[in-house]
Coordinates of C-alpha atoms and ligand atoms in Angstrom, one line a residue:
M1 CA 0.0 0.0 0.0
I2 CA 2.7 2.4 1.0
S3 CA 4.5 1.9 -2.3
L4 CA 1.3 2.6 -4.1
F5 CA 0.9 5.9 -2.3
A6 CA 4.6 6.7 -3.0
F7 CA 3.8 5.9 -6.6
G8 CA 1.1 8.5 -6.5
F9 CA 3.6 11.2 -5.6
R10 CA 5.5 10.6 -8.8
V11 CA 2.7 11.6 -11.1
P12 CA 4.1 14.1 -13.4
G13 CA 2.3 17.4 -13.5
S14 CA 0.7 16.7 -10.1
S15 CA 2.7 19.3 -8.2
K16 CA -0.4 21.4 -7.5
P17 CA -1.7 20.4 -4.1
T18 CA -5.3 19.9 -5.4
R19 CA -4.2 17.5 -8.1
L20 CA -2.0 15.6 -5.7
T21 CA -4.9 15.3 -3.2
L22 CA -7.1 14.1 -6.0
T23 CA -4.5 11.5 -7.0
L24 CA -4.2 10.2 -3.5
L25 CA -8.0 10.0 -3.1
T26 CA -8.3 8.2 -6.4
F27 CA -5.6 5.7 -5.3
S28 CA -7.4 5.1 -2.1
A29 CA -10.6 4.5 -4.0
L30 CA -8.8 2.1 -6.3
L31 CA -7.3 0.3 -3.3
T32 CA -10.7 0.0 -1.7
S33 CA -12.3 -1.3 -4.9
S34 CA -9.4 -3.7 -5.4
L35 CA -10.1 -5.1 -1.9
R36 CA -13.6 -5.8 -3.1
G37 CA -12.3 -7.6 -6.2
S38 CA -12.2 -5.2 -9.1
E39 CA -11.6 -6.1 -12.7
R40 CA -8.3 -4.3 -12.5
D41 CA -7.4 -6.5 -9.6
D42 CA -8.3 -9.6 -11.6
W43 CA -6.1 -8.4 -14.4
R44 CA -3.1 -7.7 -12.1
Q45 CA -3.4 -10.9 -10.0
K46 CA -4.9 -13.5 -12.3
M47 CA -4.3 -12.6 -15.9
Q48 CA -1.2 -10.4 -16.4
P49 CA 1.1 -12.9 -14.7
I50 CA 0.2 -15.6 -17.3
T51 CA 2.3 -15.4 -20.5
P52 CA 0.3 -16.7 -23.5
L53 CA 1.8 -19.9 -24.9
G54 CA 3.2 -20.0 -28.4
Y55 CA 3.1 -22.5 -31.3
V56 CA 5.0 -22.6 -34.6
V57 CA 2.6 -23.8 -37.4
R58 CA 4.4 -25.6 -40.2
H59 CA 3.4 -25.5 -43.8
V60 CA 2.6 -28.8 -45.7
A61 CA 2.7 -29.3 -49.4
T62 CA 0.0 -32.0 -49.5
A63 CA -3.5 -31.5 -48.2
V64 CA -4.3 -33.2 -44.9
K65 CA -7.1 -35.8 -45.3
I66 CA -9.9 -34.9 -43.0
D67 CA -11.2 -38.3 -41.8
G68 CA -10.7 -38.0 -38.0
K69 CA -7.7 -40.3 -38.1
L70 CA -4.5 -38.5 -37.3
D71 CA -2.4 -40.8 -39.4
D72 CA -1.4 -38.4 -42.2
A73 CA 2.4 -38.4 -42.4
A74 CA 2.4 -34.6 -42.0
W75 CA 0.9 -34.9 -38.5
G76 CA 3.9 -36.9 -37.5
D77 CA 6.1 -33.8 -37.9
A78 CA 3.8 -31.5 -36.0
P79 CA 4.4 -31.2 -32.3
W80 CA 1.6 -31.6 -29.7
T81 CA 0.7 -28.5 -27.7
S82 CA 1.4 -28.9 -24.0
D83 CA -1.4 -30.7 -22.2
F84 CA -4.4 -28.5 -21.6
V85 CA -4.8 -27.0 -18.1
D86 CA -7.7 -25.5 -16.1
I87 CA -8.9 -22.2 -17.6
E88 CA -7.8 -20.5 -14.4
G89 CA -4.3 -21.8 -14.7
N90 CA -2.0 -24.1 -12.9
A91 CA -3.2 -23.1 -9.4
K92 CA -6.4 -25.1 -10.1
P93 CA -6.4 -29.0 -10.1
K94 CA -5.0 -30.6 -13.2
P95 CA -7.8 -31.8 -15.7
R96 CA -9.0 -35.3 -15.1
F97 CA -8.3 -36.3 -18.7
R98 CA -5.6 -35.3 -21.1
T99 CA -6.2 -33.0 -24.1
R100 CA -3.7 -32.0 -26.7
A101 CA -3.8 -30.4 -30.1
K102 CA -1.6 -29.9 -33.2
L103 CA -1.8 -27.4 -36.1
L104 CA -0.5 -27.4 -39.7
W105 CA -1.3 -25.2 -42.7
D106 CA -1.3 -25.2 -46.5
D107 CA -2.2 -22.6 -49.1
T108 CA -6.0 -23.3 -48.6
Y109 CA -6.5 -24.4 -45.0
L110 CA -5.5 -24.1 -41.4
Y111 CA -5.6 -27.7 -40.1
I112 CA -6.3 -28.6 -36.5
A113 CA -6.0 -32.0 -34.8
A114 CA -7.1 -32.7 -31.3
D115 CA -6.8 -35.8 -29.1
L116 CA -9.2 -36.0 -26.1
A117 CA -8.8 -38.8 -23.6
E118 CA -12.2 -39.7 -22.3
P119 CA -13.4 -42.9 -20.5
H120 CA -17.1 -42.1 -21.4
V121 CA -17.6 -40.6 -24.8
W122 CA -21.0 -39.0 -25.2
A123 CA -22.8 -36.4 -27.3
T124 CA -26.4 -35.6 -27.9
L125 CA -26.6 -32.6 -30.2
T126 CA -27.1 -33.3 -34.0
E127 CA -28.2 -29.8 -35.3
H128 CA -25.5 -27.6 -36.8
D129 CA -25.2 -24.3 -34.8
S130 CA -26.7 -25.8 -31.6
V131 CA -25.1 -24.6 -28.3
I132 CA -22.5 -27.3 -28.5
F133 CA -20.9 -26.8 -25.1
R134 CA -24.0 -28.3 -23.5
D135 CA -22.3 -31.5 -24.6
P136 CA -18.6 -32.2 -23.9
D137 CA -16.8 -30.4 -26.7
F138 CA -13.6 -29.2 -28.3
E139 CA -13.4 -25.4 -29.0
V140 CA -11.2 -23.2 -31.1
F141 CA -11.1 -19.4 -30.8
I142 CA -9.3 -17.4 -33.5
D143 CA -8.4 -13.7 -33.7
P144 CA -6.4 -13.4 -37.0
D145 CA -5.2 -9.9 -36.5
G146 CA -4.9 -10.0 -32.7
D147 CA -6.9 -6.8 -32.1
T148 CA -9.5 -8.6 -29.8
H149 CA -12.3 -7.8 -32.2
A150 CA -13.9 -9.8 -35.0
Y151 CA -12.9 -13.2 -33.8
S152 CA -14.4 -16.6 -34.5
E153 CA -15.4 -19.4 -32.2
F154 CA -15.8 -23.0 -33.3
E155 CA -17.2 -25.8 -31.2
I156 CA -17.6 -29.5 -32.1
N157 CA -18.9 -32.5 -30.2
A158 CA -18.1 -36.2 -30.5
R159 CA -21.0 -36.6 -33.0
N160 CA -19.2 -34.3 -35.5
T161 CA -21.9 -31.6 -34.8
S162 CA -20.4 -28.1 -35.0
W163 CA -21.2 -24.5 -34.1
D164 CA -19.4 -21.6 -35.9
L165 CA -19.9 -18.0 -34.8
L166 CA -18.3 -14.7 -35.1
L167 CA -18.0 -12.1 -32.4
D168 CA -17.7 -8.4 -33.4
K169 CA -16.3 -7.8 -29.9
P170 CA -16.0 -9.8 -26.6
Y171 CA -19.3 -10.1 -24.7
Q172 CA -18.0 -7.9 -22.0
D173 CA -17.7 -5.1 -24.6
G174 CA -21.1 -5.6 -26.0
G175 CA -20.6 -8.5 -28.5
P176 CA -22.8 -9.4 -30.4
A177 CA -22.3 -13.0 -31.4
R178 CA -23.2 -13.6 -35.1
N179 CA -24.6 -17.1 -35.2
E180 CA -25.5 -16.7 -38.9
W181 CA -21.7 -16.6 -39.7
E182 CA -20.8 -19.8 -41.5
I183 CA -17.4 -21.1 -42.6
P184 CA -17.6 -22.0 -46.2
E185 CA -15.7 -25.2 -47.3
L186 CA -15.3 -26.2 -43.7
K187 CA -14.2 -29.8 -43.3
T188 CA -14.5 -31.7 -40.0
A189 CA -14.4 -35.3 -38.9
V190 CA -14.4 -37.1 -35.6
R191 CA -13.2 -40.6 -34.6
V192 CA -14.4 -42.2 -31.4
F193 CA -12.1 -44.8 -29.7
G194 CA -14.7 -46.8 -27.9
T195 CA -18.5 -46.6 -28.1
L196 CA -20.5 -43.4 -28.3
N197 CA -23.3 -42.9 -25.7
K198 CA -22.9 -46.4 -24.2
A199 CA -22.2 -46.2 -20.5
S200 CA -21.8 -49.8 -19.8
D201 CA -18.2 -49.9 -21.1
T202 CA -15.1 -47.8 -20.8
D203 CA -13.8 -45.8 -23.8
Q204 CA -10.4 -44.4 -24.7
G205 CA -11.5 -41.0 -26.1
W206 CA -12.0 -39.2 -29.4
T207 CA -10.0 -37.4 -32.0
V208 CA -11.0 -34.4 -34.1
E209 CA -9.7 -33.2 -37.4
I210 CA -10.7 -29.7 -38.7
A211 CA -9.8 -27.8 -41.9
L212 CA -10.6 -24.1 -41.7
P213 CA -10.2 -22.3 -45.1
W214 CA -8.3 -19.0 -45.1
S215 CA -11.2 -17.6 -47.1
A216 CA -13.3 -17.7 -43.9
F217 CA -11.0 -15.1 -42.3
A218 CA -10.3 -12.9 -45.3
E219 CA -12.2 -9.9 -43.8
H220 CA -10.8 -10.3 -40.3
A221 CA -7.1 -11.0 -41.0
R222 CA -4.5 -8.4 -41.8
H223 CA -4.9 -9.4 -45.4
P224 CA -6.9 -12.1 -47.4
G225 CA -5.3 -15.5 -48.1
P226 CA -2.8 -17.6 -46.3
P227 CA -0.5 -16.0 -43.8
T228 CA 2.9 -14.6 -44.7
E229 CA 6.2 -15.9 -43.3
G230 CA 6.4 -15.2 -39.6
E231 CA 2.9 -13.8 -39.4
Q232 CA 1.3 -14.2 -36.0
W233 CA -2.4 -14.9 -35.1
R234 CA -4.0 -15.3 -31.7
L235 CA -5.7 -18.6 -31.0
N236 CA -6.9 -20.6 -28.0
F237 CA -8.3 -24.1 -27.6
S238 CA -10.7 -25.1 -24.9
R239 CA -12.4 -28.3 -23.9
V240 CA -15.7 -28.4 -22.0
E241 CA -16.3 -31.5 -19.8
W242 CA -19.3 -32.2 -17.7
Q243 CA -19.5 -34.4 -14.5
I244 CA -21.7 -37.4 -15.4
T245 CA -23.3 -40.4 -13.8
T246 CA -24.0 -43.6 -15.6
S247 CA -27.3 -45.3 -14.9
D248 CA -29.4 -47.7 -17.1
G249 CA -26.5 -47.8 -19.5
T250 CA -26.9 -44.1 -20.4
Y251 CA -25.1 -40.9 -19.4
Q252 CA -26.7 -38.2 -17.3
K253 CA -25.1 -34.9 -16.3
V254 CA -24.8 -34.4 -12.5
P255 CA -27.3 -31.6 -11.8
D256 CA -26.1 -28.2 -10.6
V257 CA -22.5 -28.9 -11.2
P258 CA -20.8 -26.4 -13.5
E259 CA -18.8 -27.5 -16.4
D260 CA -15.0 -27.9 -16.4
N261 CA -13.1 -25.7 -18.8
W262 CA -9.7 -27.1 -19.9
V263 CA -7.6 -24.9 -22.1
W264 CA -4.4 -24.8 -24.0
S265 CA -3.2 -21.4 -22.8
P266 CA -4.7 -20.5 -19.4
Q267 CA -7.0 -17.3 -19.3
G268 CA -6.6 -16.7 -15.5
V269 CA -10.4 -16.2 -15.2
I270 CA -13.3 -18.4 -16.2
D271 CA -14.0 -16.6 -19.5
M272 CA -12.6 -17.5 -22.9
H273 CA -13.7 -14.2 -24.3
R274 CA -10.5 -12.4 -23.2
P275 CA -8.7 -12.6 -26.6
E276 CA -5.7 -10.7 -25.1
M277 CA -5.0 -13.9 -23.2
W278 CA -5.0 -16.3 -26.1
G279 CA -2.0 -18.2 -27.4
V280 CA 0.3 -17.0 -30.2
L281 CA 0.5 -18.9 -33.5
Q282 CA 3.4 -18.2 -35.7
F283 CA 3.2 -19.4 -39.3
T284 CA 6.2 -20.6 -41.3
R285 CA 7.1 -22.4 -44.6
L286 CA 10.4 -23.5 -43.2
P287 CA 10.6 -27.3 -42.7
A288 CA 10.0 -28.9 -39.3
N289 CA 13.7 -29.6 -38.8
R290 CA 14.5 -25.9 -38.8
P291 CA 14.0 -24.7 -35.2
I292 CA 12.1 -21.4 -34.8
A293 CA 11.1 -19.5 -31.7
V294 CA 7.8 -17.7 -31.5
A295 CA 8.6 -14.0 -31.4
P296 CA 7.5 -12.4 -28.1
I297 CA 4.6 -9.9 -28.2
P298 CA 6.4 -6.6 -28.9
A299 CA 6.7 -4.2 -26.0
K300 CA 4.4 -6.4 -24.0
A301 CA 4.9 -4.4 -20.8
A302 CA 3.4 -1.3 -22.6
R303 CA 0.5 -3.5 -23.9
D304 CA -0.1 -4.8 -20.4
T305 CA -0.2 -1.3 -19.0
L306 CA -3.0 -0.4 -21.4
L307 CA -4.9 -3.5 -20.5
E308 CA -4.6 -2.6 -16.8
I309 CA -5.9 0.9 -17.7
Y310 CA -8.7 -0.7 -19.7
Y311 CA -9.8 -2.8 -16.7
A312 CA -9.4 0.2 -14.4
Q313 CA -11.6 2.2 -16.7
R314 CA -14.3 -0.6 -16.5
D315 CA -14.2 -0.3 -12.7
F316 CA -14.4 3.5 -13.0
F317 CA -17.4 3.3 -15.3
K318 CA -19.2 1.1 -12.7
T319 CA -18.9 3.8 -10.1
H320 CA -19.2 6.9 -12.2
E321 CA -21.3 5.8 -15.2
R322 CA -18.8 7.4 -17.5
W323 CA -15.2 6.8 -18.6
A324 CA -12.4 8.7 -16.9
A325 CA -11.3 11.5 -19.3
T326 CA -7.7 11.8 -18.0
L327 CA -5.1 9.6 -16.5
E328 CA -5.1 11.7 -13.4
E329 CA -8.8 11.1 -12.9
L330 CA -8.0 7.4 -13.0
G331 CA -5.1 7.9 -10.6
W332 CA -2.5 6.9 -13.2
P333 CA 0.9 8.3 -13.8
S334 CA 1.8 9.2 -17.4
R335 CA 5.0 7.4 -17.2
V336 CA 5.0 3.7 -16.1
G337 CA 8.5 2.3 -16.1
A338 CA 10.0 3.0 -19.5
D339 CA 6.6 3.6 -21.2
R340 CA 5.0 7.0 -21.9
V341 CA 1.2 6.7 -21.6
A342 CA -1.4 9.2 -22.8
L343 CA -5.2 9.1 -22.6
T344 CA -7.6 11.0 -24.8
A345 CA -11.3 11.3 -24.4
T346 CA -13.1 10.5 -27.7
E347 CA -16.7 10.8 -28.9
N348 CA -17.3 7.1 -28.1
G349 CA -15.2 6.9 -24.9
Y350 CA -11.5 7.1 -24.8
E351 CA -8.3 6.1 -26.5
C352 CA -5.1 5.3 -24.6
R353 CA -1.6 5.0 -26.0
A354 CA 1.6 3.6 -24.6
V355 CA 4.9 4.1 -26.3
R356 CA 8.0 2.1 -25.6
Q357 CA 11.3 2.7 -27.3
I358 CA 13.9 -0.1 -27.2
G359 CA 17.1 0.8 -29.1
D360 CA 15.9 2.1 -32.5
Q361 CA 12.5 0.4 -32.3
R362 CA 9.6 2.4 -31.2
T363 CA 6.4 0.5 -30.5
T364 CA 3.1 2.3 -29.9
W365 CA 0.2 0.3 -28.4
T366 CA -3.3 1.7 -28.5
I367 CA -6.5 0.6 -26.7
R368 CA -10.0 1.9 -26.8
Q369 CA -13.0 1.7 -24.4
D370 CA -14.2 -1.4 -26.4
R371 CA -10.9 -3.2 -25.8
R372 CA -9.7 -2.9 -29.4
L373 CA -6.0 -3.2 -29.2
S374 CA -3.5 -2.3 -32.0
S375 CA 0.2 -1.8 -32.2
E376 CA 2.7 -0.2 -34.6
T377 CA 6.4 -0.6 -34.6
E378 CA 8.6 1.9 -36.3
L379 CA 12.3 1.9 -36.9
M380 CA 13.7 5.2 -35.7
R381 CA 16.6 6.8 -37.3
L382 CA 19.2 7.3 -34.5
P383 CA 21.9 9.9 -34.9
L384 CA 25.1 8.2 -35.9
P385 CA 27.7 8.2 -33.1
S386 CA 30.3 10.8 -34.0
A387 CA 33.2 12.5 -32.4
T388 CA 32.5 15.8 -34.2
P389 CA 29.5 17.8 -33.2
A390 CA 26.7 17.9 -35.8
R391 CA 26.9 21.0 -37.9
Ligands
NAG1 C1 -18.8 -34.3 -40.3 O1 -19.3 -33.1 -40.6 C2 -18.9 -32.5 -41.8 C3 -19.4 -31.1 -41.9 O2 -18.6 -30.3 -41.1 C4 -19.4 -33.4 -42.9 O3 -18.9 -32.8 -44.2 C5 -18.8 -34.8 -42.8 O4 -19.3 -35.6 -43.8 C6 -19.2 -35.3 -41.4 N1 -18.4 -36.5 -41.2 C7 -19.0 -37.6 -40.7 C8 -18.2 -38.8 -40.7 O5 -20.2 -37.6 -40.4
NAG2 C1 -6.5 -20.2 -23.6 O1 -7.6 -20.5 -23.0 C2 -7.3 -21.0 -21.8 C3 -8.5 -21.3 -21.4 O2 -8.7 -20.1 -22.0 C4 -6.8 -20.1 -20.8 O3 -6.5 -20.7 -19.6 C5 -5.6 -19.6 -21.4 O4 -5.2 -18.6 -20.6 C6 -5.9 -19.2 -22.7 N1 -4.8 -18.9 -23.2 C7 -4.7 -17.9 -23.7 C8 -3.4 -17.7 -24.2 O5 -5.7 -17.3 -23.7

């Protein structure tokens, strides 16, 4: 607490006593609300400490056969993701059953394979675009340009019944979900290892193969068509699992027990609709024997500062029914570590920028009241070191 108050004193431009008092008051308000469990607090404690996982997606020359069997030669070269964990992260118990996935791409499709260990494979829904997570399911969330807006959600059950939808924005920011959105040329197949909907025996699990055409993402990616070398997309996988009982040879959900959510890259909170938390895919045409590291999110600390301001603004809005128009009103210094931060009120809310310069690279992150995040990295021309003074 003391360090937070000391932090308040360092606010540039707050030398006037009134502003300083305001800053301290705002900080105490923020502290009080964080004790009550604010969104900013959730961000700081549960989300920000999680580093999104990365996965290098390799290009294949021959199309993957979508038959539910993961026996294509190309899959052999694709690494499994780490085993899925609880959506809230490693602090929660490990999932009861193992889940892993793989990705590949060619010039037409993004390919996804998943392996779900499951002693009791069951599924009831048969209508496309049903609410698939009422059954146990496998889910994919994709934000091609990583701006947290216009992302797609895809769910499939062990009967090969799927649900595809597009969100203009996360539900927290007003959505809506566009259920009429369809993926043209979608290919899916499921293979059950065991018996579907038969409770009297024990199963091994099910595998899924999905081919998502690049054409489905043309409007929401940085450009239409397949990704360019090194391009990054944001994606997360999730698996929903229900507690069940087996009676009369059939499966029944245990009433009033919420579902389990097991994910690839943990979100920190029980909400998949936090695209800023999703994993990072990096596409390459280089062969599998050429090791590649997923490039880190540029100036992530600056981005994280903006997300903290975004969540602090949501807390502010709940109390004041409007957005804070200045950083001071929010109790925020305009310099956080190495980053310069500026907030501007706009017609629809606000826009906040954070700038970080590392060497000759300057990255500017921007966030809006509706969470839309964007970044731009420029190469700055640095003066050449020289013994003679510039003329
Ligand atoms: C699975 O669903 C897809 C539609 O996504 C369909 O084309 C395919 O034939 C189905 N496969 C099986 C085995 O039912
Ligand atoms: C992926 O979703 C899982 C569940 O969302 C979550 O735990 C994880 O944090 C997410 N990862 C990312 C990178 O969002």
